[in-house]
Amino acid sequence: MTTDNKPDTLQKFMFDAAPVRGELVELSSAWQQILARRDYPPAVQNVLGEMLAAAALLSANLKFDGSLVMQIHGDGPVRLLVVECDSQLNLRAMAKIRDGESIHDGTPLKQLVNLHGQGRFVITLDPKEKVPGQQPYQGIVPLDGDSVAVVIENYMLRSEQLDTKLWLAADQHISRGLLLQKLPKEGGVAVQMETSEHLDAWDRAVALGSTLSQKELLSTDIHTLLHRLFWEETIRAFDPGHPHFHCGCNREKVGGMLKMLGREEVEEALVDLELLEINCDFCGQQYAFDKVDCAQLFASESTVDNVQTPSNVKH
Ligand SMILES: [Zn+2]
């Protein structure tokens, strides 16, 4: 592999002569760390890896400090896929497969997660610092498309009114993706006219991207891809970013989760168990809570709720 010693990379670029922006992402180390913790069937690996690349590509556009969470709630053998990327390009991901399901190699997305048409695709934008009472923004749509890329393209067009094209590929070694997006028209008086030249430029960029096969995407590093695809265009490349695996779980958050379950449920579980052991689904870290820990959780409830929100929160 040519990518073994290189850091994972997210490369943003702009077309000089067209209102089109692009990004390429290459995830090797982060993807390996995610896979090292779980033994997913290859078909699930492919979908999760493609979602991971997509989350990194979309999060590069976040206009706030926080996370982008992408979920597929499946009605087939795969129950749940979750990928998360924050503004610092910290990535984590996990999949949950229904008990007793065996998944063949090459099983298509629809059969994995949308067997009965009940699958859902959810994007959550979760700012780190929320104003009091603020809920994270969440968009939920049916799983409209035969690939992760098409599902997201449809979502972006419908929910964000953004023309977006994605090419994604992942195997057990690497996850790569290309994003092209037509820049929205500027508002105000000096409206940029959508000239036929600009429309041509978008169509041309998409046509160039469409020459990319999954095989080529899996086997070619992103700098070579950028040159190979767009060598006839004048491209401005920005300083690359470096995504990495990081799980932000901690004891406090797991405690918060237990509190949400409610005192009654937790006490009931502790009747049969000496210790509640909770494993983080993303990184495998184990957290144990005994009776005393749990009693403390609920005893401290009132004081925690009274904590003032920081005064520097922007409205
Ligand atoms: Zn964790």
PDB file of C-alpha atoms and ligand atoms in Angstrom:
ATOM      1  CA  MET A   1       0.000   0.000   0.000  1.00  0.00           C
ATOM      2  CA  THR A   2       1.241   3.448  -0.800  1.00  0.00           C
ATOM      3  CA  THR A   3      -0.651   5.131   1.996  1.00  0.00           C
ATOM      4  CA  ASP A   4       0.706   3.237   5.026  1.00  0.00           C
ATOM      5  CA  ASN A   5       2.994   5.928   6.391  1.00  0.00           C
ATOM      6  CA  LYS A   6       1.061   8.964   5.327  1.00  0.00           C
ATOM      7  CA  PRO A   7      -1.398  10.690   7.660  1.00  0.00           C
ATOM      8  CA  ASP A   8      -5.048  10.547   6.668  1.00  0.00           C
ATOM      9  CA  THR A   9      -5.814  13.534   4.499  1.00  0.00           C
ATOM     10  CA  LEU A  10      -8.713  15.772   3.560  1.00  0.00           C
ATOM     11  CA  GLN A  11      -7.937  18.001   0.588  1.00  0.00           C
ATOM     12  CA  LYS A  12     -10.223  20.893  -0.299  1.00  0.00           C
ATOM     13  CA  PHE A  13      -9.996  22.582  -3.667  1.00  0.00           C
ATOM     14  CA  MET A  14     -11.757  25.165  -5.822  1.00  0.00           C
ATOM     15  CA  PHE A  15     -12.182  25.513  -9.532  1.00  0.00           C
ATOM     16  CA  ASP A  16     -10.771  28.889 -10.504  1.00  0.00           C
ATOM     17  CA  ALA A  17     -13.103  29.502 -13.410  1.00  0.00           C
ATOM     18  CA  ALA A  18     -16.274  27.959 -12.006  1.00  0.00           C
ATOM     19  CA  PRO A  19     -18.487  28.181  -8.907  1.00  0.00           C
ATOM     20  CA  VAL A  20     -17.613  24.615  -7.963  1.00  0.00           C
ATOM     21  CA  ARG A  21     -15.804  23.421  -4.884  1.00  0.00           C
ATOM     22  CA  GLY A  22     -14.387  19.995  -4.279  1.00  0.00           C
ATOM     23  CA  GLU A  23     -12.861  17.780  -1.640  1.00  0.00           C
ATOM     24  CA  LEU A  24     -10.984  14.520  -1.640  1.00  0.00           C
ATOM     25  CA  VAL A  25     -10.521  12.415   1.467  1.00  0.00           C
ATOM     26  CA  GLU A  26      -8.339   9.421   2.196  1.00  0.00           C
ATOM     27  CA  LEU A  27      -8.722   7.473   5.426  1.00  0.00           C
ATOM     28  CA  SER A  28      -6.357   4.655   6.202  1.00  0.00           C
ATOM     29  CA  SER A  29      -5.140   4.929   9.796  1.00  0.00           C
ATOM     30  CA  ALA A  30      -8.483   6.138  11.234  1.00  0.00           C
ATOM     31  CA  TRP A  31     -10.350   3.475   9.282  1.00  0.00           C
ATOM     32  CA  GLN A  32      -7.960   0.739  10.479  1.00  0.00           C
ATOM     33  CA  GLN A  33      -8.447   1.818  14.083  1.00  0.00           C
ATOM     34  CA  ILE A  34     -12.221   1.634  13.697  1.00  0.00           C
ATOM     35  CA  LEU A  35     -12.068  -1.806  12.077  1.00  0.00           C
ATOM     36  CA  ALA A  36      -9.580  -3.170  14.636  1.00  0.00           C
ATOM     37  CA  ARG A  37     -12.280  -3.015  17.299  1.00  0.00           C
ATOM     38  CA  ARG A  38     -14.960  -4.966  15.454  1.00  0.00           C
ATOM     39  CA  ASP A  39     -15.283  -7.843  13.089  1.00  0.00           C
ATOM     40  CA  TYR A  40     -17.736  -6.610  10.468  1.00  0.00           C
ATOM     41  CA  PRO A  41     -18.704  -8.636   7.367  1.00  0.00           C
ATOM     42  CA  PRO A  42     -17.132  -7.119   4.215  1.00  0.00           C
ATOM     43  CA  ALA A  43     -20.494  -5.804   2.919  1.00  0.00           C
ATOM     44  CA  VAL A  44     -20.992  -3.872   6.168  1.00  0.00           C
ATOM     45  CA  GLN A  45     -17.388  -2.639   6.079  1.00  0.00           C
ATOM     46  CA  ASN A  46     -17.991  -1.174   2.628  1.00  0.00           C
ATOM     47  CA  VAL A  47     -21.073   0.780   3.684  1.00  0.00           C
ATOM     48  CA  LEU A  48     -19.567   1.987   6.968  1.00  0.00           C
ATOM     49  CA  GLY A  49     -16.316   3.005   5.252  1.00  0.00           C
ATOM     50  CA  GLU A  50     -18.207   4.936   2.573  1.00  0.00           C
ATOM     51  CA  MET A  51     -20.267   6.710   5.240  1.00  0.00           C
ATOM     52  CA  LEU A  52     -17.059   7.582   7.094  1.00  0.00           C
ATOM     53  CA  ALA A  53     -15.519   9.207   4.025  1.00  0.00           C
ATOM     54  CA  ALA A  54     -18.795  11.065   3.385  1.00  0.00           C
ATOM     55  CA  ALA A  55     -18.969  12.349   6.982  1.00  0.00           C
ATOM     56  CA  ALA A  56     -15.426  13.714   6.730  1.00  0.00           C
ATOM     57  CA  LEU A  57     -16.258  15.376   3.397  1.00  0.00           C
ATOM     58  CA  LEU A  58     -19.482  16.982   4.640  1.00  0.00           C
ATOM     59  CA  SER A  59     -18.120  18.036   8.028  1.00  0.00           C
ATOM     60  CA  ALA A  60     -15.377  20.055   6.346  1.00  0.00           C
ATOM     61  CA  ASN A  61     -18.179  22.511   5.611  1.00  0.00           C
ATOM     62  CA  LEU A  62     -19.474  22.848   9.152  1.00  0.00           C
ATOM     63  CA  LYS A  63     -19.914  26.479  10.014  1.00  0.00           C
ATOM     64  CA  PHE A  64     -19.859  25.872  13.758  1.00  0.00           C
ATOM     65  CA  ASP A  65     -17.762  24.071  16.356  1.00  0.00           C
ATOM     66  CA  GLY A  66     -19.450  20.737  16.807  1.00  0.00           C
ATOM     67  CA  SER A  67     -20.176  17.392  15.194  1.00  0.00           C
ATOM     68  CA  LEU A  68     -21.881  15.987  12.167  1.00  0.00           C
ATOM     69  CA  VAL A  69     -23.489  12.622  12.874  1.00  0.00           C
ATOM     70  CA  MET A  70     -24.752  10.455  10.056  1.00  0.00           C
ATOM     71  CA  GLN A  71     -26.945   7.471  10.870  1.00  0.00           C
ATOM     72  CA  ILE A  72     -28.689   4.778   8.920  1.00  0.00           C
ATOM     73  CA  HIS A  73     -31.471   3.055  10.859  1.00  0.00           C
ATOM     74  CA  GLY A  74     -31.916  -0.165   8.955  1.00  0.00           C
ATOM     75  CA  ASP A  75     -34.866  -2.547   8.744  1.00  0.00           C
ATOM     76  CA  GLY A  76     -32.732  -5.387   7.323  1.00  0.00           C
ATOM     77  CA  PRO A  77     -29.879  -7.452   8.760  1.00  0.00           C
ATOM     78  CA  VAL A  78     -28.044  -4.246   9.655  1.00  0.00           C
ATOM     79  CA  ARG A  79     -29.898  -2.404  12.399  1.00  0.00           C
ATOM     80  CA  LEU A  80     -27.737   0.685  12.750  1.00  0.00           C
ATOM     81  CA  LEU A  81     -24.753   2.433  11.185  1.00  0.00           C
ATOM     82  CA  VAL A  82     -23.361   5.548  12.836  1.00  0.00           C
ATOM     83  CA  VAL A  83     -20.475   7.758  11.789  1.00  0.00           C
ATOM     84  CA  GLU A  84     -19.441  10.961  13.424  1.00  0.00           C
ATOM     85  CA  CYS A  85     -16.994  13.696  12.473  1.00  0.00           C
ATOM     86  CA  ASP A  86     -16.418  16.938  14.349  1.00  0.00           C
ATOM     87  CA  SER A  87     -14.910  20.273  13.315  1.00  0.00           C
ATOM     88  CA  GLN A  88     -11.437  19.052  14.386  1.00  0.00           C
ATOM     89  CA  LEU A  89     -11.872  16.059  12.034  1.00  0.00           C
ATOM     90  CA  ASN A  90     -12.133  13.569  14.894  1.00  0.00           C
ATOM     91  CA  LEU A  91     -13.818  10.494  13.471  1.00  0.00           C
ATOM     92  CA  ARG A  92     -15.597   7.520  14.968  1.00  0.00           C
ATOM     93  CA  ALA A  93     -17.965   4.918  13.545  1.00  0.00           C
ATOM     94  CA  MET A  94     -19.838   1.743  14.402  1.00  0.00           C
ATOM     95  CA  ALA A  95     -22.390  -0.684  13.003  1.00  0.00           C
ATOM     96  CA  LYS A  96     -24.894  -2.980  14.706  1.00  0.00           C
ATOM     97  CA  ILE A  97     -26.039  -6.166  13.066  1.00  0.00           C
ATOM     98  CA  ARG A  98     -29.196  -7.990  14.136  1.00  0.00           C
ATOM     99  CA  ASP A  99     -28.571 -11.175  16.101  1.00  0.00           C
ATOM    100  CA  GLY A 100     -28.308 -14.320  14.051  1.00  0.00           C
ATOM    101  CA  GLU A 101     -27.961 -12.579  10.683  1.00  0.00           C
ATOM    102  CA  SER A 102     -25.288 -13.770   8.288  1.00  0.00           C
ATOM    103  CA  ILE A 103     -24.390 -11.262   5.621  1.00  0.00           C
ATOM    104  CA  HIS A 104     -22.965 -12.371   2.287  1.00  0.00           C
ATOM    105  CA  ASP A 105     -20.196 -10.481   0.534  1.00  0.00           C
ATOM    106  CA  GLY A 106     -21.518  -7.977  -1.946  1.00  0.00           C
ATOM    107  CA  THR A 107     -24.982  -7.668  -0.368  1.00  0.00           C
ATOM    108  CA  PRO A 108     -26.371  -4.392  -1.784  1.00  0.00           C
ATOM    109  CA  LEU A 109     -27.273  -1.452   0.451  1.00  0.00           C
ATOM    110  CA  LYS A 110     -31.010  -1.896  -0.031  1.00  0.00           C
ATOM    111  CA  GLN A 111     -30.911  -5.483   1.217  1.00  0.00           C
ATOM    112  CA  LEU A 112     -28.738  -4.552   4.179  1.00  0.00           C
ATOM    113  CA  VAL A 113     -30.756  -1.654   5.552  1.00  0.00           C
ATOM    114  CA  ASN A 114     -33.913  -1.083   3.529  1.00  0.00           C
ATOM    115  CA  LEU A 115     -35.352  -4.527   3.019  1.00  0.00           C
ATOM    116  CA  HIS A 116     -38.949  -3.448   3.739  1.00  0.00           C
ATOM    117  CA  GLY A 117     -38.638   0.195   2.722  1.00  0.00           C
ATOM    118  CA  GLN A 118     -38.588   1.300   6.350  1.00  0.00           C
ATOM    119  CA  GLY A 119     -34.917   2.310   6.509  1.00  0.00           C
ATOM    120  CA  ARG A 120     -34.147   5.881   7.534  1.00  0.00           C
ATOM    121  CA  PHE A 121     -31.213   8.184   6.913  1.00  0.00           C
ATOM    122  CA  VAL A 122     -30.534  10.759   9.612  1.00  0.00           C
ATOM    123  CA  ILE A 123     -28.109  13.658   9.658  1.00  0.00           C
ATOM    124  CA  THR A 124     -27.596  15.485  12.944  1.00  0.00           C
ATOM    125  CA  LEU A 125     -25.667  18.725  13.309  1.00  0.00           C
ATOM    126  CA  ASP A 126     -24.732  19.096  16.933  1.00  0.00           C
ATOM    127  CA  PRO A 127     -22.998  22.323  18.023  1.00  0.00           C
ATOM    128  CA  LYS A 128     -20.638  21.874  20.965  1.00  0.00           C
ATOM    129  CA  GLU A 129     -21.927  24.918  22.805  1.00  0.00           C
ATOM    130  CA  LYS A 130     -25.671  25.232  22.676  1.00  0.00           C
ATOM    131  CA  VAL A 131     -27.781  28.088  23.834  1.00  0.00           C
ATOM    132  CA  PRO A 132     -30.158  27.030  26.640  1.00  0.00           C
ATOM    133  CA  GLY A 133     -32.915  24.807  25.318  1.00  0.00           C
ATOM    134  CA  GLN A 134     -31.323  24.469  21.875  1.00  0.00           C
ATOM    135  CA  GLN A 135     -31.751  21.070  20.264  1.00  0.00           C
ATOM    136  CA  PRO A 136     -29.310  19.715  17.703  1.00  0.00           C
ATOM    137  CA  TYR A 137     -30.542  20.130  14.120  1.00  0.00           C
ATOM    138  CA  GLN A 138     -31.765  16.826  12.745  1.00  0.00           C
ATOM    139  CA  GLY A 139     -32.878  15.865   9.246  1.00  0.00           C
ATOM    140  CA  ILE A 140     -34.571  12.493   8.740  1.00  0.00           C
ATOM    141  CA  VAL A 141     -35.359  11.129   5.278  1.00  0.00           C
ATOM    142  CA  PRO A 142     -36.229   7.740   3.777  1.00  0.00           C
ATOM    143  CA  LEU A 143     -33.299   5.778   2.350  1.00  0.00           C
ATOM    144  CA  ASP A 144     -33.704   7.094  -1.166  1.00  0.00           C
ATOM    145  CA  GLY A 145     -30.967   5.512  -3.305  1.00  0.00           C
ATOM    146  CA  ASP A 146     -29.006   2.370  -4.022  1.00  0.00           C
ATOM    147  CA  SER A 147     -25.703   3.604  -2.641  1.00  0.00           C
ATOM    148  CA  VAL A 148     -24.507   5.722   0.271  1.00  0.00           C
ATOM    149  CA  ALA A 149     -23.393   8.385  -2.226  1.00  0.00           C
ATOM    150  CA  VAL A 150     -26.826   8.645  -3.890  1.00  0.00           C
ATOM    151  CA  VAL A 151     -28.682   8.673  -0.544  1.00  0.00           C
ATOM    152  CA  ILE A 152     -26.553  11.631   0.576  1.00  0.00           C
ATOM    153  CA  GLU A 153     -26.801  13.432  -2.777  1.00  0.00           C
ATOM    154  CA  ASN A 154     -30.585  13.205  -2.594  1.00  0.00           C
ATOM    155  CA  TYR A 155     -30.562  14.413   0.993  1.00  0.00           C
ATOM    156  CA  MET A 156     -28.330  17.398   0.170  1.00  0.00           C
ATOM    157  CA  LEU A 157     -30.490  18.425  -2.765  1.00  0.00           C
ATOM    158  CA  ARG A 158     -33.776  18.103  -0.906  1.00  0.00           C
ATOM    159  CA  SER A 159     -32.810  19.391   2.531  1.00  0.00           C
ATOM    160  CA  GLU A 160     -29.995  21.815   1.773  1.00  0.00           C
ATOM    161  CA  GLN A 161     -30.857  22.748  -1.853  1.00  0.00           C
ATOM    162  CA  LEU A 162     -27.226  22.039  -2.728  1.00  0.00           C
ATOM    163  CA  ASP A 163     -26.156  20.271  -5.889  1.00  0.00           C
ATOM    164  CA  THR A 164     -23.668  17.745  -4.536  1.00  0.00           C
ATOM    165  CA  LYS A 165     -22.012  14.775  -6.194  1.00  0.00           C
ATOM    166  CA  LEU A 166     -20.171  12.104  -4.252  1.00  0.00           C
ATOM    167  CA  TRP A 167     -17.955   9.212  -5.235  1.00  0.00           C
ATOM    168  CA  LEU A 168     -17.174   6.878  -2.348  1.00  0.00           C
ATOM    169  CA  ALA A 169     -15.325   3.597  -1.964  1.00  0.00           C
ATOM    170  CA  ALA A 170     -14.077   1.538   0.969  1.00  0.00           C
ATOM    171  CA  ASP A 171     -12.561  -1.871   1.579  1.00  0.00           C
ATOM    172  CA  GLN A 172     -10.779  -3.340   4.599  1.00  0.00           C
ATOM    173  CA  HIS A 173      -7.688  -1.185   3.940  1.00  0.00           C
ATOM    174  CA  ILE A 174      -8.851   2.218   2.895  1.00  0.00           C
ATOM    175  CA  SER A 175     -11.794   4.572   2.618  1.00  0.00           C
ATOM    176  CA  ARG A 176     -11.708   7.305  -0.028  1.00  0.00           C
ATOM    177  CA  GLY A 177     -14.147   9.844  -1.339  1.00  0.00           C
ATOM    178  CA  LEU A 178     -14.571  12.727  -3.742  1.00  0.00           C
ATOM    179  CA  LEU A 179     -17.141  15.481  -3.291  1.00  0.00           C
ATOM    180  CA  LEU A 180     -18.103  18.139  -5.799  1.00  0.00           C
ATOM    181  CA  GLN A 181     -20.548  20.865  -4.905  1.00  0.00           C
ATOM    182  CA  LYS A 182     -22.036  23.672  -6.919  1.00  0.00           C
ATOM    183  CA  LEU A 183     -21.623  26.832  -4.880  1.00  0.00           C
ATOM    184  CA  PRO A 184     -24.962  28.436  -4.035  1.00  0.00           C
ATOM    185  CA  LYS A 185     -25.724  31.696  -5.758  1.00  0.00           C
ATOM    186  CA  GLU A 186     -24.818  34.783  -3.773  1.00  0.00           C
ATOM    187  CA  GLY A 187     -27.743  36.795  -2.463  1.00  0.00           C
ATOM    188  CA  GLY A 188     -28.026  40.580  -2.505  1.00  0.00           C
ATOM    189  CA  VAL A 189     -27.758  43.054  -5.331  1.00  0.00           C
ATOM    190  CA  ALA A 190     -24.634  41.810  -7.068  1.00  0.00           C
ATOM    191  CA  VAL A 191     -26.220  38.510  -7.898  1.00  0.00           C
ATOM    192  CA  GLN A 192     -23.868  36.236  -9.726  1.00  0.00           C
ATOM    193  CA  MET A 193     -25.750  35.236 -12.843  1.00  0.00           C
ATOM    194  CA  GLU A 194     -25.842  31.561 -13.515  1.00  0.00           C
ATOM    195  CA  THR A 195     -24.312  31.890 -16.925  1.00  0.00           C
ATOM    196  CA  SER A 196     -24.333  29.016 -19.335  1.00  0.00           C
ATOM    197  CA  GLU A 197     -20.575  28.989 -18.968  1.00  0.00           C
ATOM    198  CA  HIS A 198     -20.925  28.313 -15.239  1.00  0.00           C
ATOM    199  CA  LEU A 199     -23.503  25.605 -15.776  1.00  0.00           C
ATOM    200  CA  ASP A 200     -21.169  24.020 -18.297  1.00  0.00           C
ATOM    201  CA  ALA A 201     -18.386  24.139 -15.739  1.00  0.00           C
ATOM    202  CA  TRP A 202     -20.489  22.249 -13.191  1.00  0.00           C
ATOM    203  CA  ASP A 203     -21.532  19.675 -15.762  1.00  0.00           C
ATOM    204  CA  ARG A 204     -17.942  19.308 -16.900  1.00  0.00           C
ATOM    205  CA  ALA A 205     -16.646  18.839 -13.336  1.00  0.00           C
ATOM    206  CA  VAL A 206     -19.312  16.182 -12.698  1.00  0.00           C
ATOM    207  CA  ALA A 207     -18.509  14.468 -15.992  1.00  0.00           C
ATOM    208  CA  LEU A 208     -14.836  14.333 -15.030  1.00  0.00           C
ATOM    209  CA  GLY A 209     -15.696  12.953 -11.580  1.00  0.00           C
ATOM    210  CA  SER A 210     -17.927  10.347 -13.190  1.00  0.00           C
ATOM    211  CA  THR A 211     -14.969   8.848 -15.036  1.00  0.00           C
ATOM    212  CA  LEU A 212     -13.754   7.630 -11.643  1.00  0.00           C
ATOM    213  CA  SER A 213     -14.380   3.931 -11.049  1.00  0.00           C
ATOM    214  CA  GLN A 214     -14.609   2.417  -7.559  1.00  0.00           C
ATOM    215  CA  LYS A 215     -11.545   0.331  -8.361  1.00  0.00           C
ATOM    216  CA  GLU A 216      -9.547   3.416  -9.278  1.00  0.00           C
ATOM    217  CA  LEU A 217     -10.769   5.232  -6.173  1.00  0.00           C
ATOM    218  CA  LEU A 218      -9.621   2.335  -3.977  1.00  0.00           C
ATOM    219  CA  SER A 219      -6.220   2.005  -5.586  1.00  0.00           C
ATOM    220  CA  THR A 220      -5.099   5.606  -6.221  1.00  0.00           C
ATOM    221  CA  ASP A 221      -3.928   8.177  -3.692  1.00  0.00           C
ATOM    222  CA  ILE A 222      -5.885  11.427  -3.656  1.00  0.00           C
ATOM    223  CA  HIS A 223      -3.092  13.663  -4.960  1.00  0.00           C
ATOM    224  CA  THR A 224      -2.745  11.500  -8.029  1.00  0.00           C
ATOM    225  CA  LEU A 225      -6.550  11.475  -8.387  1.00  0.00           C
ATOM    226  CA  LEU A 226      -6.780  15.259  -8.153  1.00  0.00           C
ATOM    227  CA  HIS A 227      -4.230  15.648 -10.923  1.00  0.00           C
ATOM    228  CA  ARG A 228      -5.569  12.821 -13.070  1.00  0.00           C
ATOM    229  CA  LEU A 229      -9.197  13.974 -12.962  1.00  0.00           C
ATOM    230  CA  PHE A 230      -8.825  17.720 -13.248  1.00  0.00           C
ATOM    231  CA  TRP A 231      -5.504  18.313 -14.988  1.00  0.00           C
ATOM    232  CA  GLU A 232      -7.187  20.430 -17.674  1.00  0.00           C
ATOM    233  CA  GLU A 233      -8.831  22.699 -15.095  1.00  0.00           C
ATOM    234  CA  THR A 234      -7.234  25.482 -13.080  1.00  0.00           C
ATOM    235  CA  ILE A 235      -7.561  24.260  -9.518  1.00  0.00           C
ATOM    236  CA  ARG A 236      -6.738  26.004  -6.267  1.00  0.00           C
ATOM    237  CA  ALA A 237      -5.865  23.481  -3.563  1.00  0.00           C
ATOM    238  CA  PHE A 238      -6.024  24.515   0.101  1.00  0.00           C
ATOM    239  CA  ASP A 239      -3.841  23.319   2.975  1.00  0.00           C
ATOM    240  CA  PRO A 240      -4.819  19.729   3.664  1.00  0.00           C
ATOM    241  CA  GLY A 241      -6.545  18.682   6.888  1.00  0.00           C
ATOM    242  CA  HIS A 242      -5.753  15.485   8.734  1.00  0.00           C
ATOM    243  CA  PRO A 243      -8.686  13.444  10.049  1.00  0.00           C
ATOM    244  CA  HIS A 244      -8.042  10.936  12.822  1.00  0.00           C
ATOM    245  CA  PHE A 245      -9.827   8.426  14.967  1.00  0.00           C
ATOM    246  CA  HIS A 246     -10.934   9.745  18.306  1.00  0.00           C
ATOM    247  CA  CYS A 247     -13.737   8.665  20.608  1.00  0.00           C
ATOM    248  CA  GLY A 248     -15.022  11.362  22.915  1.00  0.00           C
ATOM    249  CA  CYS A 249     -16.731   8.966  25.309  1.00  0.00           C
ATOM    250  CA  ASN A 250     -16.099   9.373  29.022  1.00  0.00           C
ATOM    251  CA  ARG A 251     -17.508   8.266  32.368  1.00  0.00           C
ATOM    252  CA  GLU A 252     -19.553  11.410  32.768  1.00  0.00           C
ATOM    253  CA  LYS A 253     -21.367  10.877  29.453  1.00  0.00           C
ATOM    254  CA  VAL A 254     -22.073   7.210  30.218  1.00  0.00           C
ATOM    255  CA  GLY A 255     -23.386   8.313  33.616  1.00  0.00           C
ATOM    256  CA  GLY A 256     -25.620  10.814  31.818  1.00  0.00           C
ATOM    257  CA  MET A 257     -26.959   7.997  29.655  1.00  0.00           C
ATOM    258  CA  LEU A 258     -27.823   5.949  32.758  1.00  0.00           C
ATOM    259  CA  LYS A 259     -29.592   8.958  34.216  1.00  0.00           C
ATOM    260  CA  MET A 260     -31.680   9.237  31.070  1.00  0.00           C
ATOM    261  CA  LEU A 261     -32.740   5.611  31.528  1.00  0.00           C
ATOM    262  CA  GLY A 262     -34.154   6.680  34.868  1.00  0.00           C
ATOM    263  CA  ARG A 263     -33.618   5.692  38.470  1.00  0.00           C
ATOM    264  CA  GLU A 264     -36.206   2.925  38.429  1.00  0.00           C
ATOM    265  CA  GLU A 265     -34.731   1.101  35.447  1.00  0.00           C
ATOM    266  CA  VAL A 266     -31.182   1.346  36.765  1.00  0.00           C
ATOM    267  CA  GLU A 267     -32.180   0.112  40.230  1.00  0.00           C
ATOM    268  CA  GLU A 268     -34.048  -2.775  38.635  1.00  0.00           C
ATOM    269  CA  ALA A 269     -30.949  -3.792  36.673  1.00  0.00           C
ATOM    270  CA  LEU A 270     -28.866  -3.638  39.842  1.00  0.00           C
ATOM    271  CA  VAL A 271     -31.135  -6.152  41.613  1.00  0.00           C
ATOM    272  CA  ASP A 272     -29.653  -8.945  39.496  1.00  0.00           C
ATOM    273  CA  LEU A 273     -26.203  -7.470  38.906  1.00  0.00           C
ATOM    274  CA  GLU A 274     -23.516  -6.257  41.273  1.00  0.00           C
ATOM    275  CA  LEU A 275     -22.138  -4.003  38.633  1.00  0.00           C
ATOM    276  CA  LEU A 276     -23.494  -2.333  35.504  1.00  0.00           C
ATOM    277  CA  GLU A 277     -20.860  -2.742  32.815  1.00  0.00           C
ATOM    278  CA  ILE A 278     -21.246  -0.570  29.755  1.00  0.00           C
ATOM    279  CA  ASN A 279     -18.984  -0.838  26.727  1.00  0.00           C
ATOM    280  CA  CYS A 280     -18.625   2.094  24.376  1.00  0.00           C
ATOM    281  CA  ASP A 281     -19.922   0.964  20.969  1.00  0.00           C
ATOM    282  CA  PHE A 282     -17.365   3.129  19.186  1.00  0.00           C
ATOM    283  CA  CYS A 283     -14.075   2.380  20.968  1.00  0.00           C
ATOM    284  CA  GLY A 284     -14.784  -0.581  23.244  1.00  0.00           C
ATOM    285  CA  GLN A 285     -13.859   1.283  26.429  1.00  0.00           C
ATOM    286  CA  GLN A 286     -15.592  -0.320  29.416  1.00  0.00           C
ATOM    287  CA  TYR A 287     -17.309   1.655  32.136  1.00  0.00           C
ATOM    288  CA  ALA A 288     -18.513   0.039  35.365  1.00  0.00           C
ATOM    289  CA  PHE A 289     -21.054   1.472  37.763  1.00  0.00           C
ATOM    290  CA  ASP A 290     -21.812  -0.211  41.088  1.00  0.00           C
ATOM    291  CA  LYS A 291     -24.717   0.528  43.446  1.00  0.00           C
ATOM    292  CA  VAL A 292     -22.894   3.371  45.137  1.00  0.00           C
ATOM    293  CA  ASP A 293     -21.952   4.979  41.796  1.00  0.00           C
ATOM    294  CA  CYS A 294     -25.553   4.764  40.624  1.00  0.00           C
ATOM    295  CA  ALA A 295     -26.926   6.171  43.855  1.00  0.00           C
ATOM    296  CA  GLN A 296     -24.513   9.105  43.447  1.00  0.00           C
ATOM    297  CA  LEU A 297     -25.674   9.665  39.869  1.00  0.00           C
ATOM    298  CA  PHE A 298     -29.249  10.220  40.923  1.00  0.00           C
ATOM    299  CA  ALA A 299     -28.351  12.056  44.139  1.00  0.00           C
ATOM    300  CA  SER A 300     -26.379  14.627  42.144  1.00  0.00           C
ATOM    301  CA  GLU A 301     -29.197  15.112  39.649  1.00  0.00           C
ATOM    302  CA  SER A 302     -30.513  18.360  41.113  1.00  0.00           C
ATOM    303  CA  THR A 303     -27.096  20.012  41.460  1.00  0.00           C
ATOM    304  CA  VAL A 304     -26.115  19.150  37.883  1.00  0.00           C
ATOM    305  CA  ASP A 305     -29.314  20.615  36.514  1.00  0.00           C
ATOM    306  CA  ASN A 306     -28.605  23.882  38.253  1.00  0.00           C
ATOM    307  CA  VAL A 307     -25.245  24.440  36.626  1.00  0.00           C
ATOM    308  CA  GLN A 308     -25.276  27.762  34.803  1.00  0.00           C
ATOM    309  CA  THR A 309     -24.654  27.749  31.083  1.00  0.00           C
ATOM    310  CA  PRO A 310     -21.503  29.639  30.102  1.00  0.00           C
ATOM    311  CA  SER A 311     -22.062  33.314  29.490  1.00  0.00           C
ATOM    312  CA  ASN A 312     -20.032  33.403  26.291  1.00  0.00           C
ATOM    313  CA  VAL A 313     -22.547  31.341  24.348  1.00  0.00           C
ATOM    314  CA  LYS A 314     -23.350  33.155  21.140  1.00  0.00           C
ATOM    315  CA  HIS A 315     -26.970  33.638  20.167  1.00  0.00           C
TER     316      HIS A 315
HETATM  317 ZN    ZN B   1     -15.672   5.392  23.217  1.00  0.00          ZN
END
